[in-house]
Short mmCIF file of C-alpha atoms in Angstrom, two decimals:
data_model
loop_
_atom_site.label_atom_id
_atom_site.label_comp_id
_atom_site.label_asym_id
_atom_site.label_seq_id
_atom_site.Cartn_x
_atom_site.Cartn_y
_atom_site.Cartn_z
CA UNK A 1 -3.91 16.39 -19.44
CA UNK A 2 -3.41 18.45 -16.10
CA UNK A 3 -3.55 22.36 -15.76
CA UNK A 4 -0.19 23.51 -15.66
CA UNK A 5 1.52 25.47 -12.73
CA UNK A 6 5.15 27.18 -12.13
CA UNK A 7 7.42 27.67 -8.98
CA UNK A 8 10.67 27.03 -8.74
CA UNK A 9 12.90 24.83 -5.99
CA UNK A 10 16.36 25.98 -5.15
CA UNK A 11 17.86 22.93 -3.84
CA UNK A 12 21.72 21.54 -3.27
CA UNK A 13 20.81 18.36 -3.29
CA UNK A 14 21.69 16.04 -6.66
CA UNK A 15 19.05 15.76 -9.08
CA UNK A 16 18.08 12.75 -11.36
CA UNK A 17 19.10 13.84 -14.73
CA UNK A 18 15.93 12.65 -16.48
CA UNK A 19 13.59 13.98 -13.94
CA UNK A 20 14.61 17.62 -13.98
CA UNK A 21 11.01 19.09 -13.96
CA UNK A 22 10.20 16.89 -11.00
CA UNK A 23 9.47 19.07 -7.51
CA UNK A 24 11.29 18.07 -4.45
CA UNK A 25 9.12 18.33 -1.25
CA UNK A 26 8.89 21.02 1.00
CA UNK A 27 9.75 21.87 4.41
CA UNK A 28 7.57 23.15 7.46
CA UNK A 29 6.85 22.86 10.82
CA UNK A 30 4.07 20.50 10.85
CA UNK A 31 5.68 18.22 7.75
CA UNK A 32 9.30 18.05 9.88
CA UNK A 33 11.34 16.98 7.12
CA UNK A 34 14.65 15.83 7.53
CA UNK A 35 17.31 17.24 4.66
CA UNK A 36 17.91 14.55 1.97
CA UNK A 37 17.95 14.42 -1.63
CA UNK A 38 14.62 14.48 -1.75
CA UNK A 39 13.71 16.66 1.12
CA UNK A 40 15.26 20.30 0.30
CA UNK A 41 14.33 23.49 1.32
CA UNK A 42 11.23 25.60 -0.50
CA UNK A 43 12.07 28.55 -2.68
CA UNK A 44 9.10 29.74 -3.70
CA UNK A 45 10.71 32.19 -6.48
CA UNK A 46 12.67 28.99 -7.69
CA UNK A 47 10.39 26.04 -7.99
CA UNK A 48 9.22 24.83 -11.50
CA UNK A 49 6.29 22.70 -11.22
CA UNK A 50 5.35 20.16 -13.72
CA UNK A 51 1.60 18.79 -14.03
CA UNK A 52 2.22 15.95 -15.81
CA UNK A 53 1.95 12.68 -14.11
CA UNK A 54 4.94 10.49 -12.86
CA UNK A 55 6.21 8.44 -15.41
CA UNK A 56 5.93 4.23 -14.03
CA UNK A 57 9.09 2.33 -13.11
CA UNK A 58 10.75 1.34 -16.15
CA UNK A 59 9.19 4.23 -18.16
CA UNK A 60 5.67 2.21 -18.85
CA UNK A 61 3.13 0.37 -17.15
CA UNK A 62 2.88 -3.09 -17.28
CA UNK A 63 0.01 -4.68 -17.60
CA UNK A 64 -0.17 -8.63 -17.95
CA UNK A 65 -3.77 -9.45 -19.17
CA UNK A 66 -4.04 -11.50 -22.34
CA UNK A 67 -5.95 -9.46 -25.01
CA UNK A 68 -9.80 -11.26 -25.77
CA UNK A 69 -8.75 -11.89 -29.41
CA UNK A 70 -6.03 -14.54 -27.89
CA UNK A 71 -8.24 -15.15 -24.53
CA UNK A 72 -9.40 -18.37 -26.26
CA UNK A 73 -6.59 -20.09 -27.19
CA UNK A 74 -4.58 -19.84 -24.28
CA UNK A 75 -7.62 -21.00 -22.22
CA UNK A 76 -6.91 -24.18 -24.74
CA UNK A 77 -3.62 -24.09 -23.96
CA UNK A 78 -4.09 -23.61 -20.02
CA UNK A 79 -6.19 -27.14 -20.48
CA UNK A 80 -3.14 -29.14 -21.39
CA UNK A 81 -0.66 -27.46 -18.77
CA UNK A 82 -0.02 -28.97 -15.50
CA UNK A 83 -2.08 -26.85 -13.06
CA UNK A 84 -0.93 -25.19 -9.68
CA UNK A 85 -3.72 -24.08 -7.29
CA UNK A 86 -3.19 -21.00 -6.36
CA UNK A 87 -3.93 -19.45 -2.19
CA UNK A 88 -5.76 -16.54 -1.94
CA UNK A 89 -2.68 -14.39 -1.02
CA UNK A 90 -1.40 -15.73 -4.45
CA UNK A 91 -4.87 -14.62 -5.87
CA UNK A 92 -3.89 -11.47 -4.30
CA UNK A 93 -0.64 -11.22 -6.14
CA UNK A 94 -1.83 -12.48 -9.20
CA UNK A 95 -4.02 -9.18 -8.67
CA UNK A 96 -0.94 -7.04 -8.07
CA UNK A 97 1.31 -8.16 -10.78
CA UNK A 98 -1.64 -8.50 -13.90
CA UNK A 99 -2.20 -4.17 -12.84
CA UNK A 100 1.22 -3.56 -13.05
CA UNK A 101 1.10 -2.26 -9.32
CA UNK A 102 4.82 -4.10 -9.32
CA UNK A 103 5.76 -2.56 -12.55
CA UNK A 104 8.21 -3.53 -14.57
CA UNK A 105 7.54 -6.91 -12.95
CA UNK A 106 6.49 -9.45 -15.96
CA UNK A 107 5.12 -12.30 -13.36
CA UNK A 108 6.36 -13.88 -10.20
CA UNK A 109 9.91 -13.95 -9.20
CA UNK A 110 12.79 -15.86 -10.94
CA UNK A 111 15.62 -16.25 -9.25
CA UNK A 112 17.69 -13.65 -9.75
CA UNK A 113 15.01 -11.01 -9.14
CA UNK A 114 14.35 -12.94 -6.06
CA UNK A 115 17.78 -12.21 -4.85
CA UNK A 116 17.99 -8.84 -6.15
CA UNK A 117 14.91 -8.27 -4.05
CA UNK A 118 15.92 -9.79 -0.67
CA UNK A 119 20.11 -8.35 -0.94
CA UNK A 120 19.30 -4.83 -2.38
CA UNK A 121 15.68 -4.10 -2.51
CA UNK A 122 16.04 -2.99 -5.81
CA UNK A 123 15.70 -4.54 -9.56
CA UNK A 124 18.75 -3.22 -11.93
CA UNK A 125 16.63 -3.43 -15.67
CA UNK A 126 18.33 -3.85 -18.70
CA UNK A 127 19.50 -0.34 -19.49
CA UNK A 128 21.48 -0.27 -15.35
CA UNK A 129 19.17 1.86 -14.15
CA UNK A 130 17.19 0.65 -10.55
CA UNK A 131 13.87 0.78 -9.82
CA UNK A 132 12.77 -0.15 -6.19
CA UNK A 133 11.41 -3.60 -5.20
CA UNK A 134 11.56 -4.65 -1.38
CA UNK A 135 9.04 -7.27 -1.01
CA UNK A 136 9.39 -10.63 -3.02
CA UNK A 137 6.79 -11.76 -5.02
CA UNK A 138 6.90 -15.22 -5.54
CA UNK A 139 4.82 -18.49 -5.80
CA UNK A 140 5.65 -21.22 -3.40
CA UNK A 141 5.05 -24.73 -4.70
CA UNK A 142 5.66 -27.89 -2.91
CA UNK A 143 7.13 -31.33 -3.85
CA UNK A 144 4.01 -32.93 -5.12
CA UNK A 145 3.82 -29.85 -7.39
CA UNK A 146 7.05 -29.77 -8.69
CA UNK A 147 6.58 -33.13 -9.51
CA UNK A 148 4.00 -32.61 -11.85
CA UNK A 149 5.28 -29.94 -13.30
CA UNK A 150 8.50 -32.18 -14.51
CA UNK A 151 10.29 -30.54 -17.38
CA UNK A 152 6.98 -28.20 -18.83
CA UNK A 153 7.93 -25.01 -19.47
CA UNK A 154 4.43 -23.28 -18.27
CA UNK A 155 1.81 -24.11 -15.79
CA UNK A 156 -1.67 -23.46 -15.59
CA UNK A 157 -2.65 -20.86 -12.44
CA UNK A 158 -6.13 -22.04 -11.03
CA UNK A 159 -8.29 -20.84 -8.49
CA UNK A 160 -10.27 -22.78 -5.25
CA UNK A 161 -12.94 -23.72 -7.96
CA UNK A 162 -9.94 -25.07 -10.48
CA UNK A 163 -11.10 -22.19 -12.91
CA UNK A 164 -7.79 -20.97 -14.94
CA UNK A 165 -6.78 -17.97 -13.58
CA UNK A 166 -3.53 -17.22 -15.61
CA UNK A 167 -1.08 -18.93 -17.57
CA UNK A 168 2.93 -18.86 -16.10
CA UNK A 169 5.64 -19.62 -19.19
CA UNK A 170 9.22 -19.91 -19.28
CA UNK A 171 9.11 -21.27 -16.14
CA UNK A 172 12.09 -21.46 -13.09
CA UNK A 173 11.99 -23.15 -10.35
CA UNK A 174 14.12 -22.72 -7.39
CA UNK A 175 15.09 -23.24 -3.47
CA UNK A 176 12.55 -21.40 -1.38
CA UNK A 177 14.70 -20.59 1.45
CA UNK A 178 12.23 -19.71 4.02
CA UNK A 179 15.02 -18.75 6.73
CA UNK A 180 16.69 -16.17 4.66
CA UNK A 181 13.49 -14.93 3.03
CA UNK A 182 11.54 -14.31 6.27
CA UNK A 183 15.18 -12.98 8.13
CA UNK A 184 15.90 -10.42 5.60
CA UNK A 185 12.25 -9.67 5.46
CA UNK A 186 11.18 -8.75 8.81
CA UNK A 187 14.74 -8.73 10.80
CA UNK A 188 13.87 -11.63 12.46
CA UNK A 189 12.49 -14.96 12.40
CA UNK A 190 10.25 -14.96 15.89
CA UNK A 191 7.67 -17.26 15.82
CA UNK A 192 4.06 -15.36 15.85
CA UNK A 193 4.92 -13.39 12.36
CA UNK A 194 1.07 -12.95 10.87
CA UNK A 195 2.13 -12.69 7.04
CA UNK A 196 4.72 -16.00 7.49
CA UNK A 197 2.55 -18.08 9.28
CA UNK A 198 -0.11 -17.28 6.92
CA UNK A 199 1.73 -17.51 4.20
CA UNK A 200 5.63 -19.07 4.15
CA UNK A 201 5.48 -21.42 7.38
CA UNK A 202 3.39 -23.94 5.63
CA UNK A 203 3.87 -22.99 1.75
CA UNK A 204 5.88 -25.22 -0.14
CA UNK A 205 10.14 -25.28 -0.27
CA UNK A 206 10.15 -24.48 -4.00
CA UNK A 207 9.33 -21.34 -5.85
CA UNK A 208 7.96 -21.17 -9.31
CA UNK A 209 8.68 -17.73 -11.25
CA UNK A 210 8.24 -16.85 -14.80
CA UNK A 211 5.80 -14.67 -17.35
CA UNK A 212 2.50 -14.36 -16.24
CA UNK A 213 -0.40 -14.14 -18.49
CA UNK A 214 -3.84 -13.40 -16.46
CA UNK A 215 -6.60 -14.41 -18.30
CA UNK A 216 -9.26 -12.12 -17.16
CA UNK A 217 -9.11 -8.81 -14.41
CA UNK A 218 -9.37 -10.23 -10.56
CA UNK A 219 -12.44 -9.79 -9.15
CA UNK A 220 -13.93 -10.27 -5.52
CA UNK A 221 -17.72 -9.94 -6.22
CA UNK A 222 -17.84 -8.76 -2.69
CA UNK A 223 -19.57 -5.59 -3.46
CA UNK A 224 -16.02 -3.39 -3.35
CA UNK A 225 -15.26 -4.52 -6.82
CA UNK A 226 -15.63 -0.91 -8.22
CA UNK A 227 -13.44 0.70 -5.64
CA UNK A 228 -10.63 -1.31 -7.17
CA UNK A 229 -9.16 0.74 -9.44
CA UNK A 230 -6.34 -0.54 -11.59
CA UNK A 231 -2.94 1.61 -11.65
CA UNK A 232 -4.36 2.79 -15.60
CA UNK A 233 -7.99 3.41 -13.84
CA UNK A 234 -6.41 5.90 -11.53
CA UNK A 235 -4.22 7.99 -13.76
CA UNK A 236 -7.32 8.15 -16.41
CA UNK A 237 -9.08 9.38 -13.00
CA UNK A 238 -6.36 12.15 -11.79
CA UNK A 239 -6.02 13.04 -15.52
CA UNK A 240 -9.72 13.51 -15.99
CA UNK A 241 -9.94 16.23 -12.99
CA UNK A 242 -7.04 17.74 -13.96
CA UNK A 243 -4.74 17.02 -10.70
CA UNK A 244 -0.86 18.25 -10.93
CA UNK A 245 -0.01 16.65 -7.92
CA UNK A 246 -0.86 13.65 -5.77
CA UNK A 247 -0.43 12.56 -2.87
CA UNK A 248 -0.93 9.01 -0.99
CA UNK A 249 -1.93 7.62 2.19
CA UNK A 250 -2.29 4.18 2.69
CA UNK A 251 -3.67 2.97 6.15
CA UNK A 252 -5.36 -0.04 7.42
CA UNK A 253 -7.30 1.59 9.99
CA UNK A 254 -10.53 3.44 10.13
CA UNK A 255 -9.82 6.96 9.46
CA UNK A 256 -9.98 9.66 12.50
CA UNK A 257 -9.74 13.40 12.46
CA UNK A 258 -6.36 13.03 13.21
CA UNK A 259 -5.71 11.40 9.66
CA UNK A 260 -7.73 14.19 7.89
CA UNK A 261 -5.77 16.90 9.56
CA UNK A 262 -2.87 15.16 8.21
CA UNK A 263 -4.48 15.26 4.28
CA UNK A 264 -6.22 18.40 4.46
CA UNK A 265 -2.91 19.79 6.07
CA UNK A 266 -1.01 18.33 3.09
CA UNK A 267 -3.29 19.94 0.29
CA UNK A 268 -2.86 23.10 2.19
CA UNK A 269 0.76 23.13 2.20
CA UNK A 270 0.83 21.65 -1.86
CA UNK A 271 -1.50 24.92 -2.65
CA UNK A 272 1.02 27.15 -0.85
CA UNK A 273 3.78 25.45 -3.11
CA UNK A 274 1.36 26.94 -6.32
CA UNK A 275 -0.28 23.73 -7.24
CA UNK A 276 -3.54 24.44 -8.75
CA UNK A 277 -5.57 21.28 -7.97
CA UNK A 278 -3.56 18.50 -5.88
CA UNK A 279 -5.72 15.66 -5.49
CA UNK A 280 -5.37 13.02 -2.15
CA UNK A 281 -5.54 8.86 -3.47
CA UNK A 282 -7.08 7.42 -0.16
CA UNK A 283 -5.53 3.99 -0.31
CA UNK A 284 -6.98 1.61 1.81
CA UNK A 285 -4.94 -2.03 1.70
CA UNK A 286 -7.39 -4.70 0.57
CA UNK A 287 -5.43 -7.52 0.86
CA UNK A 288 -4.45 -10.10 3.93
CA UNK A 289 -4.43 -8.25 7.15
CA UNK A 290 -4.40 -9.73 10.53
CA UNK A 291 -6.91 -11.20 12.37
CA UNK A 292 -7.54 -8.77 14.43
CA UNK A 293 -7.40 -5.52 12.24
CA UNK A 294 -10.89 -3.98 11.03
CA UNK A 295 -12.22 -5.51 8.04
CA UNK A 296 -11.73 -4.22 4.59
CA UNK A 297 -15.47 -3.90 4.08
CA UNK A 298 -16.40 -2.17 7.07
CA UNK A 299 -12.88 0.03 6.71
CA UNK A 300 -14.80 1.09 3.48
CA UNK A 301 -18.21 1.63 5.17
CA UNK A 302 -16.31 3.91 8.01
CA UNK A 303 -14.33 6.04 4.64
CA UNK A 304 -17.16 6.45 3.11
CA UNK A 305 -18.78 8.48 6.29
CA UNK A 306 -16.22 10.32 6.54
CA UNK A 307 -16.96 11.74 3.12
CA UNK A 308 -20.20 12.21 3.32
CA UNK A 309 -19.43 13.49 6.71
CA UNK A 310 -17.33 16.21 4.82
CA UNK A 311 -13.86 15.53 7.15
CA UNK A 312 -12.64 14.97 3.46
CA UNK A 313 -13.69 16.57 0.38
CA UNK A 314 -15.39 14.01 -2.49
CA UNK A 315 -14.00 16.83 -5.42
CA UNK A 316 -10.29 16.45 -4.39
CA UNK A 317 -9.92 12.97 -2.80
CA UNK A 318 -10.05 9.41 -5.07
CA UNK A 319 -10.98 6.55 -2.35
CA UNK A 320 -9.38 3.24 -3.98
CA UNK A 321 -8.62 -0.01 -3.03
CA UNK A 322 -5.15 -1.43 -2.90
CA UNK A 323 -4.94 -5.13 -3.61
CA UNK A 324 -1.53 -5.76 -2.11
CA UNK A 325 -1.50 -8.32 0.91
CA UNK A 326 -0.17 -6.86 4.19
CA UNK A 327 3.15 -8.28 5.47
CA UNK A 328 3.76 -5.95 8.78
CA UNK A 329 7.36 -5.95 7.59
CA UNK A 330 7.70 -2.27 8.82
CA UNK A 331 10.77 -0.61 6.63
CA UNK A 332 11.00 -2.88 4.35
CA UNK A 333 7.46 -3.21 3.36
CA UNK A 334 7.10 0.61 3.37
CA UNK A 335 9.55 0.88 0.40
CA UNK A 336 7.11 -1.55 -1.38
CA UNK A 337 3.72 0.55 -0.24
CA UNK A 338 5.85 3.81 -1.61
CA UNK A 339 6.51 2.18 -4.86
CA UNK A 340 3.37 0.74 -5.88
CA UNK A 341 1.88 4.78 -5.78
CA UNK A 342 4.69 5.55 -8.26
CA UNK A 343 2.76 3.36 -10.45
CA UNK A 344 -0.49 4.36 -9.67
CA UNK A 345 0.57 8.15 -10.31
CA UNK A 346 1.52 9.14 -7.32
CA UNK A 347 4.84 12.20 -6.55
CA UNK A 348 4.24 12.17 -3.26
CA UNK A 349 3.61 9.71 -0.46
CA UNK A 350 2.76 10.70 2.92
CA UNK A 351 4.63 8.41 5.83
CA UNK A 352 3.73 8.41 9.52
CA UNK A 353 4.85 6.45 12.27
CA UNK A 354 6.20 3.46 12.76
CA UNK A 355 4.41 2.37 8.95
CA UNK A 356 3.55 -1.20 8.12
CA UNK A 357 5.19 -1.84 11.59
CA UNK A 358 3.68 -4.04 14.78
CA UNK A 359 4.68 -5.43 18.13
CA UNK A 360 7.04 -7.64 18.43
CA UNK A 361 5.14 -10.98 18.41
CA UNK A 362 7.42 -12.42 21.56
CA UNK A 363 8.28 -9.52 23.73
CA UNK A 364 6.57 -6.01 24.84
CA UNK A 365 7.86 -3.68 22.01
CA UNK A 366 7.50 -2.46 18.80
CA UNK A 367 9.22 -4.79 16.43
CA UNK A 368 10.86 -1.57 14.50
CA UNK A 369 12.14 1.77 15.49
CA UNK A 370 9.32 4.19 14.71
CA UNK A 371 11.20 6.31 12.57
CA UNK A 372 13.00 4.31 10.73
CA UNK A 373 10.43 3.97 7.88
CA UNK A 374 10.59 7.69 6.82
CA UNK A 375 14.27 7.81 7.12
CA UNK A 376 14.66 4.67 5.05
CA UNK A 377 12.30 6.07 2.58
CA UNK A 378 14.11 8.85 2.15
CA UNK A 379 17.47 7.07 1.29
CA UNK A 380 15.54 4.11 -0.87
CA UNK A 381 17.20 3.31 -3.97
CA UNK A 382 15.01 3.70 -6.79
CA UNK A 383 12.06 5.69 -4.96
CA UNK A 384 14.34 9.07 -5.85
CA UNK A 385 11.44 10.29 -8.11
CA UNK A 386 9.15 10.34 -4.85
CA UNK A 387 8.70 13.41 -2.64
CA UNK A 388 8.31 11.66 0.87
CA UNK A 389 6.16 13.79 3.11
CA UNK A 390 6.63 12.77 6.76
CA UNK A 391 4.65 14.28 9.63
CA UNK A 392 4.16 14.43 12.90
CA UNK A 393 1.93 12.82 15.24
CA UNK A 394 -1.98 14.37 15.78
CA UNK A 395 -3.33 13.82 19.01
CA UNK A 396 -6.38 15.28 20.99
CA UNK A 397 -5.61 18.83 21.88
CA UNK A 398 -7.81 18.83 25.38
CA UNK A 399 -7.92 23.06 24.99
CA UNK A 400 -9.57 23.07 21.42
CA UNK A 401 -11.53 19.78 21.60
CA UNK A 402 -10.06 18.84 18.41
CA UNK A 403 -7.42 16.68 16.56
CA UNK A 404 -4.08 18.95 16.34
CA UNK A 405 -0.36 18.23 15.98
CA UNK A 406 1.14 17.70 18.84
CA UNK A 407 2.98 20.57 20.52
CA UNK A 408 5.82 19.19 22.73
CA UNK A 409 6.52 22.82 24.37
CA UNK A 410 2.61 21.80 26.31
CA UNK A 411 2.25 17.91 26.27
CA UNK A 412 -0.15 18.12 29.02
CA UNK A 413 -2.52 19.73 26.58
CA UNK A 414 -2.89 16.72 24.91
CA UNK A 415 -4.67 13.25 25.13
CA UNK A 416 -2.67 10.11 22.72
CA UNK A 417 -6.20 7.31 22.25
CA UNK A 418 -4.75 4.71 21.09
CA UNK A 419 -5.80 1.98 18.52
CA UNK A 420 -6.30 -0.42 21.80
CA UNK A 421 -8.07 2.45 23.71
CA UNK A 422 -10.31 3.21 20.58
CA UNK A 423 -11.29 -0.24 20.41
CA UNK A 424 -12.26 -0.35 23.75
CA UNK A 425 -14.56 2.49 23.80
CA UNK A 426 -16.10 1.17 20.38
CA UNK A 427 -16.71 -2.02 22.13
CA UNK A 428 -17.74 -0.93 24.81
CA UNK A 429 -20.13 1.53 22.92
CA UNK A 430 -18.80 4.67 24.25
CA UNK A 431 -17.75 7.69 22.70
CA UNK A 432 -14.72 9.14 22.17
CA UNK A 433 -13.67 13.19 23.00
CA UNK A 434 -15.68 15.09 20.42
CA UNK A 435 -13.66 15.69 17.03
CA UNK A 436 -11.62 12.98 17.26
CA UNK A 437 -13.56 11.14 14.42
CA UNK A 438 -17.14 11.83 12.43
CA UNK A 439 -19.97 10.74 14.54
CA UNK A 440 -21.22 8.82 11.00
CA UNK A 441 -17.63 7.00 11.13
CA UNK A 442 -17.75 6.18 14.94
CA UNK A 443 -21.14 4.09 14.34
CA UNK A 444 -20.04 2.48 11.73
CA UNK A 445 -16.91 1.51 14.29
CA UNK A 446 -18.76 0.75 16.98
CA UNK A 447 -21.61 -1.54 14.88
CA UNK A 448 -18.34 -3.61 13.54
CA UNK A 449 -17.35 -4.17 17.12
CA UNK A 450 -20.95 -5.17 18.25
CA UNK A 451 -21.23 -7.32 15.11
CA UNK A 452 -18.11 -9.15 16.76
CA UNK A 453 -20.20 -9.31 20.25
CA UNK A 454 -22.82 -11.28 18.49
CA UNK A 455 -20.82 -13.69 16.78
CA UNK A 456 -19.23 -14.46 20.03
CA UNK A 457 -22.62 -14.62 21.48
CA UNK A 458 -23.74 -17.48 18.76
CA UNK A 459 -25.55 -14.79 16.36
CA UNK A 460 -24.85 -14.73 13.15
CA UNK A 461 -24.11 -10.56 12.66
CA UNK A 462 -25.86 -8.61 9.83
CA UNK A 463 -23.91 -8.58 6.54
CA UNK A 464 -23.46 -5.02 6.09
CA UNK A 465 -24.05 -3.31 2.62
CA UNK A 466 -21.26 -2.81 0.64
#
């Protein structure tokens, strides 16, 4: 169990009755929190800090695999079940849901969760309490399908090869109301949406929900297999080096030194608190992304330079893989990126700009309001267990030849690169203003983008090692 620490918060804000010896985040210049329930001020002389980790949604983790004494005889029973093929975005969620990353979430969406998902972005469990749940996940099926499942009351999950993947029982199937789903979603149903047309335009107008029973632990063989670390994997991890905090960051992108002033920053500021030995989850999402973000395998190639580069320190950061596919649902998905840390261990959750957001896919403009997602998250029902740790922007400070917060009161100090203008200098092999990332991590960055060259150019590019 975690080293134990004390402070003490002085706060006005409400506090959960049950989660009394939970911290509330702190306030600072470089953090810029705005005052919420979660967000009070810092007392140093007032603040109790507990080590322990944060409990899951719904008090336990839910796991759904079948246990290898029964493994057997529900592959027997999986043989006589109409079978549903699944996508690999539903491999994905089959991933999410057998880890309990959507705990307390016993399988794909019935109907009523469905709705209580889409209306409120919340689940209300059996004893009235709420836990957060923003995203839907469901299992579209089609009329052929439905068909054939007739009046059985489980299916059989298979895989591209038609291997059994997981059994779903006590089965309900339902109107998948694409309008409304992608609507409520994303805030609008443009055409050009990367998630819906990968995944909704062309999936089937019925939904299938109901308990899901995975037969064995989803794996990728693709080399990344061990940095997937299950929900139980990761506490057993923080537990083991004795972390009384953490704190997430997803991102999709490489990381740059603006990033790992954001982390290191954060550490800092959780040590000034009195935490003995906060630890950073690196979360990279591993599961559908858009065409054109960086691959998940050369995402991990470019992390793992940075740690040997030493921008981040191997003794207090965990790089894992999150299986969850991306939707680019901006606010909304946030809540669900949030939520899934809970699980994994996670008290606090770092949020930047515009998250999980994108351009509009019509018209020249970001599709949400940039700061929406940290004020959102800080009014989410059933995240009020989270400390939500929003920051600033980094950008190149032109006077220190570094990566620094940005100062407003001299703007002209700094230089904004952005994602298009670092993928322009990678592809175009140049190099960016020293510190703004690791030279290990801009090669690896600039070898993905030449990789790209050579497909273009007929060349089959080098499979890089994992």
């Amino acid at each position: 169990m975690a080293s134990m620490a004390s402070l003490h918060l002085k706060t006005t804000a409400p506090q959960p009755h049950s989660f009394s010896n939970l911290q509330k985040p702190y306030s600072s210049a470089t953090l810029s929190l705005p005052f919420s329930r979660r967000t009070a001020p810092l007392t140093r002389s007032t603040t109790r800090i507990s080590a322990s980790l944060i409990d899951p949604d719904g008090g336990k983790l839910v796991e759904l695999f079948v246990g290898e004494s029964e493994r057997e005889s529900k592959l027997k029973q999986a043989s006589e079940l109409p079978r549903i093929t699944l996508s690999k975005i539903d491999l994905q969620w089959v991933h999410v849901l057998s880890e309990g990353w959507a705990s307390p979430l016993k399988g794909f969406m019935r109907e009523s969760e469905f709705l209580q998902t889409l209306h409120f972005n919340s689940l209300r469990l059996e004893n009235g309490s709420l836990v957060n749940m923003s995203l839907p996940i469901v299992l579209a099926i089609d009329d052929a399908q439905k068909n054939r499942v007739g009046s059985s009351d489980s299916v059989a999950l298979v895989d591209d090869r038609d291997d059994v993947v997981a059994v779903l029982s006590s089965i309900e199937i339902y109107k998948h109301n694409k309008e409304e789903r992608i609507a409520r979603s994303w805030g609008t149903t443009a055409p050009g949406l990367p998630y819906v047309e990968e995944a909704i335009t062309n999936a089937g107008n019925w939904l299938i929900g109901g308990d899901l029973e995975v037969l064995n632990p989803v794996r990728y063989n693709d080399g990344l297999d061990r940095f997937r670390l299950s929900p139980a994997q990761l506490r057993d991890e923080f537990e083991r080096r004795n972390a009384d905090a953490v704190f997430a960051f997803q991102l999709r992108n490489p990381v740059h030194n603006g990033h790992a002033l954001l982390m290191t920053d954060t550490r800092r500021r959780l040590l000034e608190m009195g935490y003995k030995n906060p630890v950073l989850l690196l979360h990279p999402l591993g599961g559908y992304t858009k065409a054109d973000d960086v691959p998940l395998s050369w995402r991990m190639k470019q992390h793992e330079k940075v740690l040997e580069d030493g921008v981040l320190d191997p003794e207090t950061t965990v790089v894992s893989i999150f299986p969850s596919p991306m939707h680019y649902a901006g606010p909304t998905e946030v809540q669900w990126h949030a939520k899934a840390r809970i699980n994994a261990g996670a008290n606090f959750y770092i949020v930047g700009r515009d998250p999980a957001g994108m351009s509009h896919p019509l018209e020249k403009r970001d599709l949400y309001d940039a700061d929406h997602g940290k004020k959102v998250l800080s009014m989410a029902p059933g995240l009020e267990r989270l400390n939500i740790l929003p920051f600033k922007v980094a950008a190149y400070d032109k006077t220190q030849n570094k990566m620094a917060f940005f100062d407003p009161s001299r703007a002209q100090d700094f230089l904004f690169i952005s994602g298009t203008k670092m993928r322009t200098l990678a592809k175009n092999k140049e190099s960016p203003p020293d510190g703004f990332m690791c030279p290990g991590g801009w090669e690896v960055l600039v070898e993905y983008y030449d990789s790209l060259a050579l497909s273009d150019n007929g060349r089959v590019p080098e499979p890089i090692p994992a």
